[in-house]
Coordinates of N, CA and C in Angstrom, one line a residue:
M113 N 88.0 77.8 119.3 CA 89.1 78.2 118.4 C 88.9 77.4 117.1
G114 N 89.0 78.1 116.0 CA 88.9 77.4 114.7 C 90.0 76.5 114.4
K115 N 89.8 75.6 113.4 CA 90.9 74.7 113.0 C 91.9 75.4 112.2
R116 N 93.2 75.0 112.4 CA 94.3 75.6 111.7 C 94.6 74.8 110.4
V117 N 94.4 75.4 109.3 CA 94.5 74.7 108.0 C 95.6 75.4 107.1
A118 N 96.5 74.5 106.6 CA 97.4 75.0 105.6 C 96.9 74.7 104.2
L119 N 96.9 75.7 103.3 CA 96.5 75.6 101.9 C 97.7 75.7 101.0
V120 N 97.9 74.7 100.2 CA 99.1 74.7 99.3 C 98.7 75.0 97.9
L121 N 99.4 76.0 97.3 CA 99.1 76.5 96.0 C 100.3 76.0 95.0
A122 N 100.0 76.1 93.7 CA 100.9 75.7 92.7 C 101.2 76.7 91.6
G123 N 100.9 78.0 91.9 CA 101.0 79.0 90.9 C 99.7 79.8 90.8
C124 N 99.5 80.5 89.7 CA 98.2 81.3 89.6 C 97.7 81.2 88.2
G125 N 96.7 80.4 87.9 CA 96.1 80.2 86.6 C 96.0 78.7 86.2
V126 N 94.9 78.4 85.7 CA 94.5 77.0 85.5 C 95.5 76.2 84.7
F127 N 96.1 76.8 83.6 CA 97.0 76.0 82.7 C 98.4 75.8 83.2
D128 N 98.9 76.6 84.1 CA 100.2 76.5 84.6 C 100.4 76.6 86.1
G129 N 99.3 76.8 86.8 CA 99.3 77.0 88.2 C 98.1 76.5 88.9
S130 N 97.7 77.1 90.0 CA 96.5 76.7 90.7 C 95.3 77.2 90.0
E131 N 94.2 76.4 90.0 CA 93.0 76.9 89.4 C 92.4 77.9 90.3
I132 N 92.2 79.1 89.8 CA 91.8 80.3 90.7 C 90.5 80.1 91.4
H133 N 89.5 79.6 90.7 CA 88.1 79.4 91.2 C 88.2 78.3 92.3
E134 N 89.0 77.3 92.1 CA 89.1 76.2 93.2 C 89.8 76.8 94.4
A135 N 90.8 77.5 94.2 CA 91.5 78.1 95.4 C 90.6 79.0 96.2
S136 N 89.9 79.9 95.4 CA 89.0 80.8 96.0 C 87.8 80.1 96.8
A137 N 87.3 79.0 96.1 CA 86.2 78.3 96.7 C 86.7 77.6 98.0
A138 N 87.9 77.0 98.0 CA 88.4 76.4 99.2 C 88.6 77.4 100.3
L139 N 89.1 78.6 100.0 CA 89.3 79.7 101.0 C 87.9 80.2 101.5
V140 N 86.9 80.3 100.7 CA 85.6 80.8 101.2 C 85.0 79.7 102.1
H141 N 85.0 78.5 101.7 CA 84.5 77.4 102.6 C 85.2 77.3 103.9
L142 N 86.6 77.4 103.8 CA 87.4 77.4 105.1 C 87.0 78.5 106.0
S143 N 86.9 79.7 105.4 CA 86.5 80.9 106.2 C 85.1 80.7 106.8
R144 N 84.2 80.2 106.0 CA 82.8 79.9 106.5 C 82.8 78.9 107.7
G145 N 83.8 78.0 107.6 CA 83.9 76.9 108.6 C 84.7 77.4 109.8
G146 N 85.1 78.7 109.8 CA 85.8 79.2 111.0 C 87.3 78.8 111.1
A147 N 87.8 78.3 110.0 CA 89.2 77.9 110.0 C 90.2 79.1 110.0
E148 N 91.3 78.9 110.6 CA 92.5 79.8 110.5 C 93.4 79.3 109.4
V149 N 93.5 80.0 108.3 CA 94.3 79.5 107.2 C 95.6 80.2 106.9
K150 N 96.6 79.4 106.6 CA 97.9 80.0 106.2 C 98.2 79.3 104.8
I151 N 98.7 80.1 103.9 CA 98.9 79.7 102.5 C 100.4 79.5 102.3
F152 N 100.7 78.4 101.5 CA 102.1 78.0 101.2 C 102.2 77.7 99.7
A153 N 103.4 77.8 99.2 CA 103.7 77.3 97.8 C 105.2 77.0 97.8
P154 N 105.6 76.1 96.9 CA 107.1 75.8 96.8 C 107.8 76.9 96.1
N155 N 109.0 77.3 96.6 CA 109.8 78.3 95.9 C 110.6 77.7 94.8
I156 N 110.0 77.4 93.7 CA 110.6 76.8 92.6 C 110.2 77.5 91.3
E157 N 110.9 77.2 90.2 CA 110.5 77.7 88.9 C 109.3 76.9 88.3
Q158 N 108.4 77.5 87.7 CA 107.3 76.8 87.0 C 107.9 75.9 85.9
R159 N 107.2 74.8 85.7 CA 107.6 73.9 84.6 C 107.5 74.7 83.2
D160 N 106.4 75.4 83.1 CA 106.2 76.2 81.9 C 105.3 77.4 82.3
V161 N 105.2 78.3 81.3 CA 104.2 79.5 81.5 C 103.3 79.5 80.3
V162 N 102.0 79.6 80.5 CA 101.0 79.5 79.4 C 100.3 80.9 79.3
N163 N 100.2 81.4 78.1 CA 99.4 82.6 77.8 C 98.0 82.1 77.9
H164 N 97.3 82.5 78.9 CA 95.9 82.1 79.1 C 94.9 82.7 78.1
L165 N 95.3 83.8 77.5 CA 94.4 84.3 76.5 C 94.4 83.5 75.2
K166 N 95.6 83.1 74.8 CA 95.7 82.3 73.6 C 95.9 80.8 73.8
G167 N 96.1 80.4 75.0 CA 96.2 79.0 75.3 C 97.5 78.4 74.7
I168 N 98.5 79.2 74.6 CA 99.8 78.7 74.0 C 100.9 79.0 75.0
P169 N 102.1 78.3 74.9 CA 103.2 78.5 75.8 C 103.7 79.9 75.6
A170 N 104.2 80.5 76.7 CA 104.8 81.8 76.6 C 106.3 81.7 76.9
E171 N 107.1 82.5 76.2 CA 108.6 82.4 76.3 C 109.0 83.3 77.5
E172 N 108.7 82.8 78.7 CA 109.2 83.5 79.9 C 109.2 82.5 81.0
K173 N 109.8 83.0 82.1 CA 110.0 82.1 83.3 C 109.2 82.8 84.5
R174 N 108.6 81.9 85.3 CA 107.9 82.5 86.5 C 108.2 81.5 87.7
N175 N 108.1 82.1 88.9 CA 108.3 81.4 90.1 C 107.0 81.0 90.7
V176 N 106.9 79.8 91.2 CA 105.6 79.3 91.7 C 105.2 80.0 93.0
L177 N 106.1 80.3 93.9 CA 105.8 81.0 95.1 C 105.4 82.5 94.8
V178 N 106.1 83.1 93.9 CA 105.8 84.5 93.5 C 104.4 84.6 92.9
E179 N 104.1 83.6 92.0 CA 102.8 83.6 91.3 C 101.7 83.3 92.2
S180 N 101.9 82.4 93.1 CA 100.9 82.0 94.1 C 100.6 83.2 95.1
A181 N 101.5 84.0 95.3 CA 101.3 85.2 96.1 C 100.2 86.1 95.6
R182 N 99.9 86.0 94.3 CA 98.8 86.8 93.7 C 97.5 86.3 94.3
L183 N 97.3 85.0 94.4 CA 96.1 84.4 95.0 C 96.1 84.7 96.5
A184 N 97.2 84.7 97.1 CA 97.3 84.8 98.6 C 97.2 86.3 99.0
R185 N 97.1 87.2 98.1 CA 97.2 88.6 98.4 C 98.4 89.0 99.1
G186 N 99.5 88.2 98.8 CA 100.8 88.5 99.3 C 101.2 87.8 100.6
N187 N 100.1 87.3 101.3 CA 100.3 86.6 102.6 C 100.6 85.2 102.4
I188 N 101.8 84.8 102.1 CA 102.2 83.4 101.8 C 103.6 83.1 102.2
Q189 N 103.8 81.8 102.4 CA 105.1 81.4 102.9 C 105.7 80.2 102.0
D190 N 107.0 80.1 102.0 CA 107.6 79.0 101.3 C 107.2 77.7 101.9
L191 N 106.8 76.7 101.0 CA 106.3 75.4 101.5 C 107.3 74.7 102.4
A192 N 108.6 75.0 102.1 CA 109.7 74.4 102.9 C 109.6 74.8 104.4
E193 N 108.8 75.8 104.7 CA 108.7 76.3 106.1 C 107.4 75.7 106.8
L194 N 106.6 75.0 106.1 CA 105.4 74.4 106.7 C 105.7 73.3 107.7
K195 N 105.2 73.5 108.9 CA 105.4 72.5 109.9 C 104.0 71.9 110.2
A196 N 103.8 70.6 110.0 CA 102.5 69.9 110.2 C 102.1 70.0 111.6
S197 N 103.0 70.1 112.5 CA 102.7 70.2 114.0 C 101.9 71.5 114.3
E198 N 102.0 72.5 113.4 CA 101.3 73.7 113.7 C 99.9 73.8 113.1
F199 N 99.5 72.7 112.4 CA 98.2 72.7 111.7 C 97.4 71.5 112.0
D200 N 96.1 71.6 111.8 CA 95.2 70.5 112.0 C 94.8 69.8 110.7
A201 N 95.1 70.4 109.5 CA 94.8 69.8 108.2 C 95.5 70.6 107.1
V202 N 95.5 70.0 106.0 CA 96.1 70.6 104.8 C 95.2 70.4 103.6
V203 N 95.1 71.4 102.7 CA 94.2 71.4 101.6 C 95.0 71.8 100.3
F204 N 94.8 71.0 99.2 CA 95.4 71.3 97.9 C 94.4 71.5 96.9
P205 N 94.2 72.8 96.4 CA 93.3 73.0 95.2 C 94.0 72.4 94.0
G206 N 93.2 72.3 92.9 CA 93.8 71.7 91.7 C 94.3 72.8 90.7
G207 N 94.3 72.4 89.4 CA 94.9 73.2 88.4 C 96.1 72.5 87.8
F208 N 96.4 72.7 86.5 CA 97.5 72.0 85.9 C 98.8 72.3 86.6
G209 N 98.9 73.3 87.4 CA 100.2 73.6 88.1 C 100.5 72.4 89.1
V210 N 99.4 71.8 89.6 CA 99.6 70.6 90.5 C 100.4 69.5 89.7
A211 N 99.9 69.3 88.5 CA 100.5 68.2 87.7 C 101.8 68.6 87.0
K212 N 102.1 69.9 87.0 CA 103.4 70.4 86.4 C 104.4 70.8 87.4
N213 N 104.0 71.5 88.5 CA 104.9 72.1 89.4 C 105.0 71.3 90.8
L214 N 103.9 70.8 91.3 CA 103.9 70.0 92.5 C 104.4 68.6 92.3
C215 N 104.2 68.1 91.0 CA 104.7 66.8 90.6 C 104.8 66.8 89.1
S216 N 105.2 65.7 88.5 CA 105.4 65.7 87.0 C 104.4 64.9 86.3
W217 N 103.2 64.8 86.9 CA 102.1 64.0 86.3 C 101.8 64.4 84.9
A218 N 101.8 65.7 84.6 CA 101.5 66.2 83.3 C 102.4 65.6 82.2
V219 N 103.6 65.3 82.5 CA 104.6 64.7 81.6 C 104.7 63.2 81.7
D220 N 104.7 62.7 83.0 CA 105.1 61.3 83.2 C 103.9 60.4 83.7
G221 N 102.7 61.0 83.9 CA 101.6 60.2 84.3 C 101.9 59.5 85.6
K222 N 101.5 58.2 85.7 CA 101.6 57.5 87.0 C 103.1 57.3 87.4
N223 N 104.0 57.5 86.4 CA 105.4 57.4 86.7 C 106.0 58.7 87.2
C224 N 105.2 59.6 87.6 CA 105.7 60.9 88.0 C 106.5 60.9 89.3
T225 N 107.2 62.0 89.4 CA 107.9 62.3 90.7 C 107.2 63.4 91.4
V226 N 107.2 63.4 92.7 CA 106.5 64.5 93.5 C 107.6 65.4 94.1
N227 N 107.3 66.7 94.0 CA 108.3 67.7 94.6 C 108.6 67.3 96.1
E228 N 109.8 67.4 96.5 CA 110.3 66.9 97.8 C 109.5 67.5 98.9
H229 N 109.2 68.8 98.8 CA 108.5 69.5 99.9 C 107.0 69.1 99.9
V230 N 106.5 68.9 98.8 CA 105.1 68.4 98.7 C 105.0 67.0 99.3
N231 N 105.9 66.2 98.9 CA 105.9 64.8 99.5 C 106.1 64.8 101.0
S232 N 107.0 65.6 101.5 CA 107.3 65.6 102.9 C 106.1 66.2 103.7
T233 N 105.4 67.2 103.1 CA 104.2 67.7 103.7 C 103.1 66.7 103.8
L234 N 102.9 66.0 102.7 CA 101.8 64.9 102.7 C 102.2 63.9 103.7
Q235 N 103.4 63.4 103.7 CA 103.8 62.4 104.6 C 103.7 62.8 106.1
A236 N 104.0 64.1 106.4 CA 103.9 64.6 107.8 C 102.5 64.6 108.3
F237 N 101.6 65.1 107.4 CA 100.2 65.2 107.9 C 99.6 63.7 108.0
H238 N 100.0 62.9 107.1 CA 99.5 61.5 107.1 C 100.0 60.8 108.4
S239 N 101.3 60.9 108.7 CA 101.9 60.3 109.8 C 101.3 60.8 111.1
A240 N 100.9 62.1 111.1 CA 100.3 62.6 112.3 C 98.8 62.4 112.4
K241 N 98.2 61.6 111.4 CA 96.8 61.3 111.3 C 96.0 62.6 111.2
K242 N 96.5 63.5 110.5 CA 95.7 64.8 110.2 C 95.2 64.8 108.8
P243 N 93.9 65.3 108.6 CA 93.3 65.1 107.3 C 94.0 65.9 106.2
I244 N 93.8 65.4 105.0 CA 94.4 66.0 103.8 C 93.2 66.1 102.8
G245 N 93.0 67.3 102.3 CA 91.9 67.6 101.3 C 92.5 67.9 100.0
L246 N 92.0 67.3 98.9 CA 92.5 67.5 97.6 C 91.4 67.5 96.6
C247 N 91.5 68.5 95.6 CA 90.4 68.5 94.6 C 91.0 68.6 93.2
C248 N 90.1 68.3 92.2 CA 90.5 68.3 90.8 C 91.6 67.2 90.5
I249 N 92.7 67.6 90.0 CA 93.8 66.7 89.7 C 94.7 66.4 90.9
S250 N 94.5 67.2 92.0 CA 95.4 67.0 93.2 C 95.3 65.6 93.8
P251 N 94.2 64.9 93.7 CA 94.2 63.5 94.3 C 95.3 62.6 93.8
V252 N 95.8 62.9 92.6 CA 96.9 62.0 92.1 C 98.1 62.1 93.0
L253 N 98.3 63.2 93.7 CA 99.4 63.3 94.7 C 99.3 62.3 95.8
A254 N 98.1 62.1 96.3 CA 97.8 61.1 97.3 C 98.0 59.7 96.7
A255 N 97.5 59.5 95.5 CA 97.6 58.2 94.8 C 99.1 57.8 94.7
K256 N 99.9 58.8 94.4 CA 101.3 58.5 94.2 C 102.1 58.3 95.5
V257 N 101.7 59.1 96.5 CA 102.5 59.0 97.8 C 102.0 57.9 98.7
F258 N 100.7 57.6 98.6 CA 100.1 56.7 99.5 C 99.4 55.5 98.8
P259 N 100.2 54.5 98.3 CA 99.6 53.4 97.6 C 98.5 52.7 98.5
G260 N 97.4 52.4 97.8 CA 96.3 51.7 98.5 C 95.3 52.7 99.0
C261 N 95.5 54.0 98.9 CA 94.5 54.9 99.4 C 93.3 55.0 98.4
E262 N 92.2 55.6 98.9 CA 91.0 55.8 98.1 C 90.8 57.3 97.7
V263 N 90.6 57.6 96.5 CA 90.4 58.9 96.0 C 89.4 59.0 94.9
T264 N 88.9 60.2 94.6 CA 88.0 60.4 93.5 C 88.5 61.5 92.6
V265 N 88.5 61.4 91.3 CA 88.6 62.5 90.3 C 87.4 62.6 89.5
G266 N 86.3 62.1 90.1 CA 85.0 62.1 89.4 C 84.5 60.8 88.9
Q267 N 84.5 60.6 87.6 CA 84.1 59.3 87.0 C 85.2 58.6 86.3
D268 N 85.1 57.3 86.1 CA 86.1 56.5 85.4 C 85.8 56.3 83.9
K269 N 84.6 56.9 83.5 CA 84.2 57.0 82.1 C 83.8 58.4 81.8
N270 N 83.9 58.8 80.5 CA 83.5 60.1 80.1 C 82.0 60.2 80.0
V271 N 81.3 60.2 81.1 CA 79.8 60.2 81.1 C 79.3 61.5 80.5
D272 N 78.5 61.3 79.5 CA 77.8 62.5 78.8 C 78.8 63.5 78.4
G273 N 80.1 63.1 78.2 CA 81.1 64.1 77.7 C 81.5 65.1 78.8
R274 N 81.1 64.8 80.1 CA 81.4 65.7 81.2 C 82.7 65.4 81.9
F275 N 83.3 64.3 81.6 CA 84.5 63.9 82.3 C 85.6 63.5 81.3
P276 N 86.1 64.5 80.5 CA 87.1 64.3 79.4 C 88.4 63.7 79.9
D277 N 88.7 63.8 81.2 CA 90.0 63.3 81.7 C 89.8 62.0 82.6
A278 N 88.7 61.2 82.2 CA 88.3 60.1 83.0 C 89.5 59.0 83.0
E279 N 90.4 59.0 82.1 CA 91.5 58.0 82.1 C 92.4 58.2 83.3
T280 N 92.3 59.4 83.9 CA 93.1 59.6 85.2 C 92.7 58.6 86.2
A281 N 91.4 58.2 86.3 CA 91.0 57.2 87.2 C 91.7 55.9 87.0
S282 N 91.9 55.5 85.8 CA 92.6 54.2 85.4 C 94.0 54.3 85.9
A283 N 94.7 55.4 85.7 CA 96.1 55.6 86.2 C 96.2 55.5 87.7
I284 N 95.2 56.0 88.4 CA 95.2 55.9 89.8 C 95.0 54.4 90.3
V285 N 94.2 53.7 89.6 CA 94.1 52.3 89.9 C 95.4 51.5 89.6
E286 N 96.1 51.9 88.5 CA 97.3 51.2 88.2 C 98.4 51.5 89.3
L287 N 98.2 52.6 90.0 CA 99.2 52.9 91.1 C 98.8 52.0 92.4
G288 N 97.8 51.2 92.3 CA 97.4 50.4 93.4 C 96.5 51.0 94.4
C289 N 95.8 52.1 93.9 CA 94.8 52.8 94.7 C 93.4 52.5 94.2
K290 N 92.4 52.8 95.0 CA 91.0 52.6 94.7 C 90.4 53.9 94.2
H291 N 89.8 53.9 93.0 CA 89.1 55.1 92.6 C 87.6 55.0 92.8
I292 N 87.1 56.0 93.5 CA 85.6 55.9 93.8 C 84.9 57.0 92.9
C293 N 83.9 56.5 92.1 CA 83.2 57.4 91.2 C 82.3 58.3 92.1
K294 N 82.4 59.6 91.8 CA 81.5 60.5 92.5 C 81.1 61.6 91.5
N295 N 79.9 62.2 91.8 CA 79.5 63.4 91.1 C 80.2 64.6 91.5
V296 N 80.1 65.7 90.7 CA 80.8 66.9 91.0 C 80.5 67.6 92.3
N297 N 79.3 67.4 92.8 CA 78.8 68.0 94.0 C 79.1 67.1 95.3
E298 N 79.9 66.1 95.1 CA 80.1 65.1 96.1 C 81.6 65.0 96.4
S299 N 82.0 64.5 97.5 CA 83.4 64.2 97.8 C 83.5 62.8 98.4
H300 N 84.7 62.2 98.4 CA 84.9 60.9 99.0 C 85.8 61.0 100.2
I301 N 85.5 60.3 101.2 CA 86.3 60.2 102.4 C 87.0 58.9 102.6
D302 N 88.3 58.9 102.5 CA 89.1 57.7 102.8 C 89.3 57.8 104.3
K303 N 88.5 57.1 105.1 CA 88.5 57.3 106.6 C 89.8 56.7 107.1
A304 N 90.3 55.6 106.5 CA 91.6 55.0 107.1 C 92.8 55.9 107.0
N305 N 92.8 56.7 105.9 CA 94.0 57.6 105.6 C 93.6 59.1 105.9
K306 N 92.4 59.4 106.2 CA 91.9 60.7 106.4 C 92.2 61.6 105.2
I307 N 91.9 61.1 104.0 CA 92.1 61.8 102.8 C 90.7 62.1 102.2
V308 N 90.4 63.3 101.9 CA 89.1 63.7 101.4 C 89.3 64.4 100.0
T309 N 88.6 63.8 99.0 CA 88.8 64.3 97.6 C 87.5 64.6 96.9
T310 N 87.6 65.5 95.9 CA 86.4 65.9 95.1 C 86.9 66.3 93.7
C311 N 86.1 66.1 92.7 CA 86.6 66.2 91.3 C 86.7 67.7 90.8
A312 N 85.9 68.6 91.3 CA 85.9 70.0 90.9 C 85.9 70.1 89.3
F313 N 86.9 70.8 88.7 CA 86.9 71.0 87.3 C 87.4 69.8 86.5
M314 N 87.6 68.7 87.1 CA 87.7 67.4 86.3 C 86.4 67.1 85.6
C315 N 85.3 67.7 86.1 CA 84.0 67.6 85.5 C 83.6 68.9 84.9
K316 N 83.0 68.8 83.7 CA 82.5 70.0 83.0 C 81.1 70.3 83.6
A317 N 81.1 71.2 84.5 CA 79.9 71.5 85.3 C 79.8 73.0 85.6
P318 N 78.6 73.5 85.9 CA 78.4 74.9 86.2 C 79.3 75.2 87.5
L319 N 79.7 76.4 87.5 CA 80.7 76.8 88.5 C 80.1 76.6 89.9
H320 N 78.8 76.9 90.1 CA 78.2 76.7 91.5 C 78.3 75.3 91.9
E321 N 78.2 74.3 91.0 CA 78.2 72.9 91.4 C 79.6 72.5 91.8
I322 N 80.6 73.1 91.1 CA 82.0 72.9 91.5 C 82.3 73.5 92.9
F323 N 81.8 74.7 93.1 CA 81.9 75.4 94.4 C 81.3 74.5 95.5
D324 N 80.1 74.0 95.2 CA 79.4 73.2 96.3 C 80.2 71.9 96.6
G325 N 80.8 71.3 95.5 CA 81.6 70.0 95.7 C 82.8 70.3 96.6
I326 N 83.5 71.4 96.3 CA 84.6 71.8 97.1 C 84.2 72.0 98.6
G327 N 83.0 72.6 98.7 CA 82.4 72.8 100.0 C 82.3 71.5 100.8
T328 N 81.8 70.5 100.2 CA 81.7 69.2 100.9 C 83.0 68.6 101.3
M329 N 84.0 68.8 100.4 CA 85.4 68.4 100.8 C 85.9 69.1 102.0
V330 N 85.8 70.5 102.0 CA 86.3 71.3 103.1 C 85.5 70.9 104.4
Q331 N 84.2 70.8 104.3 CA 83.4 70.4 105.5 C 83.9 69.1 106.1
E332 N 84.2 68.1 105.3 CA 84.6 66.8 105.8 C 86.0 66.9 106.4
V333 N 86.9 67.7 105.7 CA 88.2 67.9 106.3 C 88.2 68.5 107.7
L334 N 87.3 69.5 107.8 CA 87.2 70.2 109.1 C 86.6 69.3 110.2
K335 N 85.7 68.4 109.8 CA 85.1 67.4 110.7 C 86.2 66.4 111.2
L336 N 87.1 66.0 110.3 CA 88.1 65.1 110.6 C 89.2 65.7 111.5
A337 N 89.4 67.0 111.3 CA 90.5 67.7 112.0 C 90.3 67.7 113.5

């Protein structure tokens, strides 16, 4: 029997929701690994809505669960209904929606607050010693919720202009966590906390390299599960 994995989304679209390529990559690798996946998202209003064609705010309101249902092909549940006891692992794709909707990192940085259901989900899996996979900006959730943990968001310097958000690593360190520098096709395993992270689109890299990096994260999560 395959591992039972919960995938948590934050909307649909890189600038105000889940990064679509990351969510798709995670789902493909989970499918290849024989996992049984159920998808969740919080039933809350998005912090903002961005016109992805023009890259500017749009004057409208959208719901995170409803937008995430686009990625889930309609097969999705309210995050409030997720029971860690029913799963072997949980995975969080990235995208600005993580930093806007799942927590307030986009506005408050290391002083952010984490959505109550996101926080309780992370705590439940951690307490049960079940693995947590996070990519792109999502590792900041672990850094905020689990002081002292180890994560990666890529590099802590903007190497060759490929890591424009390298200062995120410094904020993670300021939270009392350890940042591990990794390339885009690698992931880091915090064995003590069973947290697996990879940088994905925090690095400017070809899509196939991002896809492969997410694959290493998923593989390690499934091994730990």
